[in-house]
Coordinates of C-alpha atoms in Angstrom, one line a residue:
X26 CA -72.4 35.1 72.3
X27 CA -73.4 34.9 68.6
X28 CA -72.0 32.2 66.4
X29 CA -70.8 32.5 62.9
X30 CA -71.0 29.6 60.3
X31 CA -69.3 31.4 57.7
X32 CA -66.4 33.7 59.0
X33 CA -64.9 35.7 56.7
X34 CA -60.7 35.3 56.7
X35 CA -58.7 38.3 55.0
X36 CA -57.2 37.2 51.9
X37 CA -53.4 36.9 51.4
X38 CA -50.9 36.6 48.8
X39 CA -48.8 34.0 48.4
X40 CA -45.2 34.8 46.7
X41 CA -43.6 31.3 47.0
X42 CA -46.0 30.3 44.0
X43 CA -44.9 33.1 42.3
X44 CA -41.6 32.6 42.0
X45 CA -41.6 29.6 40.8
X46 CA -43.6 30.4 37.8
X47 CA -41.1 33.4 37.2
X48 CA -38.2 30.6 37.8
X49 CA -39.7 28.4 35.2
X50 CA -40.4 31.1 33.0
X51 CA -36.9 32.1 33.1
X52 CA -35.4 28.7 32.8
X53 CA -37.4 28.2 29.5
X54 CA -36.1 32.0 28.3
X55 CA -32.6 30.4 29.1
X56 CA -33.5 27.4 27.2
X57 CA -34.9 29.2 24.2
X58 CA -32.1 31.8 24.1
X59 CA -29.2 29.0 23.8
X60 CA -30.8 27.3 20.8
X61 CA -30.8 30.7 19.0
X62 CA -27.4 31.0 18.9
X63 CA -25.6 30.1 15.7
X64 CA -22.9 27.7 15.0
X65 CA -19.8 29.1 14.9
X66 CA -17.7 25.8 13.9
X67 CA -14.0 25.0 14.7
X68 CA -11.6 27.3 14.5
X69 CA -10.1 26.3 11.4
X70 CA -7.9 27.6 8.8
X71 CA -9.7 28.4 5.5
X72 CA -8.4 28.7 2.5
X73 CA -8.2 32.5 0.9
X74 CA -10.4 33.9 -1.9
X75 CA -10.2 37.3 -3.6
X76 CA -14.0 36.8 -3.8
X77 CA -15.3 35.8 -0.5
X78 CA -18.8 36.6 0.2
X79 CA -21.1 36.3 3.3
X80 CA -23.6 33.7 3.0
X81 CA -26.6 33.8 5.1
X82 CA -26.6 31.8 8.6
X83 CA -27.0 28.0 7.2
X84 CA -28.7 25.2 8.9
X85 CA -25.7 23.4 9.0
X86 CA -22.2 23.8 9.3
X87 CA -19.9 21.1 8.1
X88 CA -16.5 21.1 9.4
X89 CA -13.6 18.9 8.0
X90 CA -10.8 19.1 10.3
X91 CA -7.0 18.4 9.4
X92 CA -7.2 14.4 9.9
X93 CA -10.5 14.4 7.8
X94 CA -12.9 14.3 10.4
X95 CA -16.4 15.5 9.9
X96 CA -18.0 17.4 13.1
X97 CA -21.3 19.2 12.9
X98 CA -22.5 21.2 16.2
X99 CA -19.8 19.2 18.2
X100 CA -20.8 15.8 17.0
X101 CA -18.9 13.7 14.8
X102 CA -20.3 11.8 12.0
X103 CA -19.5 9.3 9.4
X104 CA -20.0 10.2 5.7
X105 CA -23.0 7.8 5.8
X106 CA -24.2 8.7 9.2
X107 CA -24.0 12.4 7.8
X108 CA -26.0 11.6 5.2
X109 CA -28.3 9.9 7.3
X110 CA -28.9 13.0 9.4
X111 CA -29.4 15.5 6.5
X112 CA -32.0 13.3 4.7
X113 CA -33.8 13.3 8.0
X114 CA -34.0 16.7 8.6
X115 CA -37.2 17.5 7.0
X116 CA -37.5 19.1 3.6
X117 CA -33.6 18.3 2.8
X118 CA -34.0 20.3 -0.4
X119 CA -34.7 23.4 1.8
X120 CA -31.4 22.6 3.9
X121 CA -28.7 25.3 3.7
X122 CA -25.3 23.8 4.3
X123 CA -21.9 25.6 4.4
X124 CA -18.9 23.2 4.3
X125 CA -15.5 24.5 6.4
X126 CA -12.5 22.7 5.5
X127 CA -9.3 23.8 6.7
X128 CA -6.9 24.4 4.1
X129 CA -4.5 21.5 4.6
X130 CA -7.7 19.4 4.3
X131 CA -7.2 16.9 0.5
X132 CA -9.8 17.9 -1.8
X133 CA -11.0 14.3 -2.0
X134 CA -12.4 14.1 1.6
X135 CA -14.3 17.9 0.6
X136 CA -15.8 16.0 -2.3
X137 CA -16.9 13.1 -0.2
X138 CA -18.4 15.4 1.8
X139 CA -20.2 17.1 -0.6
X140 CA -21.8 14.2 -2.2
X141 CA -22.8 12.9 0.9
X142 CA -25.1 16.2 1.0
X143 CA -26.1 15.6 -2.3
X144 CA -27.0 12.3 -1.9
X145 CA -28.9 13.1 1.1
X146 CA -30.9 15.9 -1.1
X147 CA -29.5 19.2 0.0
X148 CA -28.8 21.9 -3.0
X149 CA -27.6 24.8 -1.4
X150 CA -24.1 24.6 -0.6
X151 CA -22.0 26.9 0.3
X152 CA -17.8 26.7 0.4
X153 CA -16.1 28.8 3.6
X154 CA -13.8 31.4 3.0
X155 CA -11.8 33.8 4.3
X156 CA -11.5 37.1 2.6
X157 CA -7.9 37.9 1.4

């Protein structure tokens, strides 16, 4: 009988490690996907203009709602807090901001608004519309 030091086993392959690397890699696609998609904002009523254009997708979208409450992406903010996060986002003069107030909205709380963007550093603006 003849002994072997080094047998030699037939290889295999193992599919449990594979799926979880193509789980991972699918959570992170997942991930990825749901940041990509842009904010929509409340469903608010905007005032009409005969003039209505359609601005690029901003970085931000600023709602003011009815009671003059400020929400960006489902978070909302005080005028200074807002401020706060626009300075910090970067290169604020590279920020693109549309504001969406509903129509019932008083123009002084748009202002505020507005000049808490400016104070923060942001220079493109844009106003939501709807088309008439």
């Amino acid at each position: 009988m003849e002994r072997r030091y080094f047998e030699r086993k037939k290889g295999r392959v193992e599919i449990i490690p594979m799926i979880d690397i193509m789980l991972f890699l699918l959570v992170f696609f997942i991930m990825i996907t749901l940041q990509m998609i842009p904010d929509k904002g409340l469903n608010l009523q905007l005032p009409a203009s005969s003039q209505a254009k359609l601005l690029p997708h901003p970085h931000y979208t600023i709602n003011i709602e009815k009671d003059g409450t400020v929400n960006v992406k489902g978070h909302h903010y005080a005028l200074a807090a807002l401020q706060k996060m626009l300075a910090s986002d970067g290169n604020p003069g590279k920020t693109q901001i549309t504001i969406a107030a509903d129509k019932t909205v008083p123009f002084q709380d748009f202002v505020d608004v507005m000049d808490a963007c400016q104070k923060a550093g942001v220079s493109d603006i844009g106003i939501a519309a709807k088309p008439h």
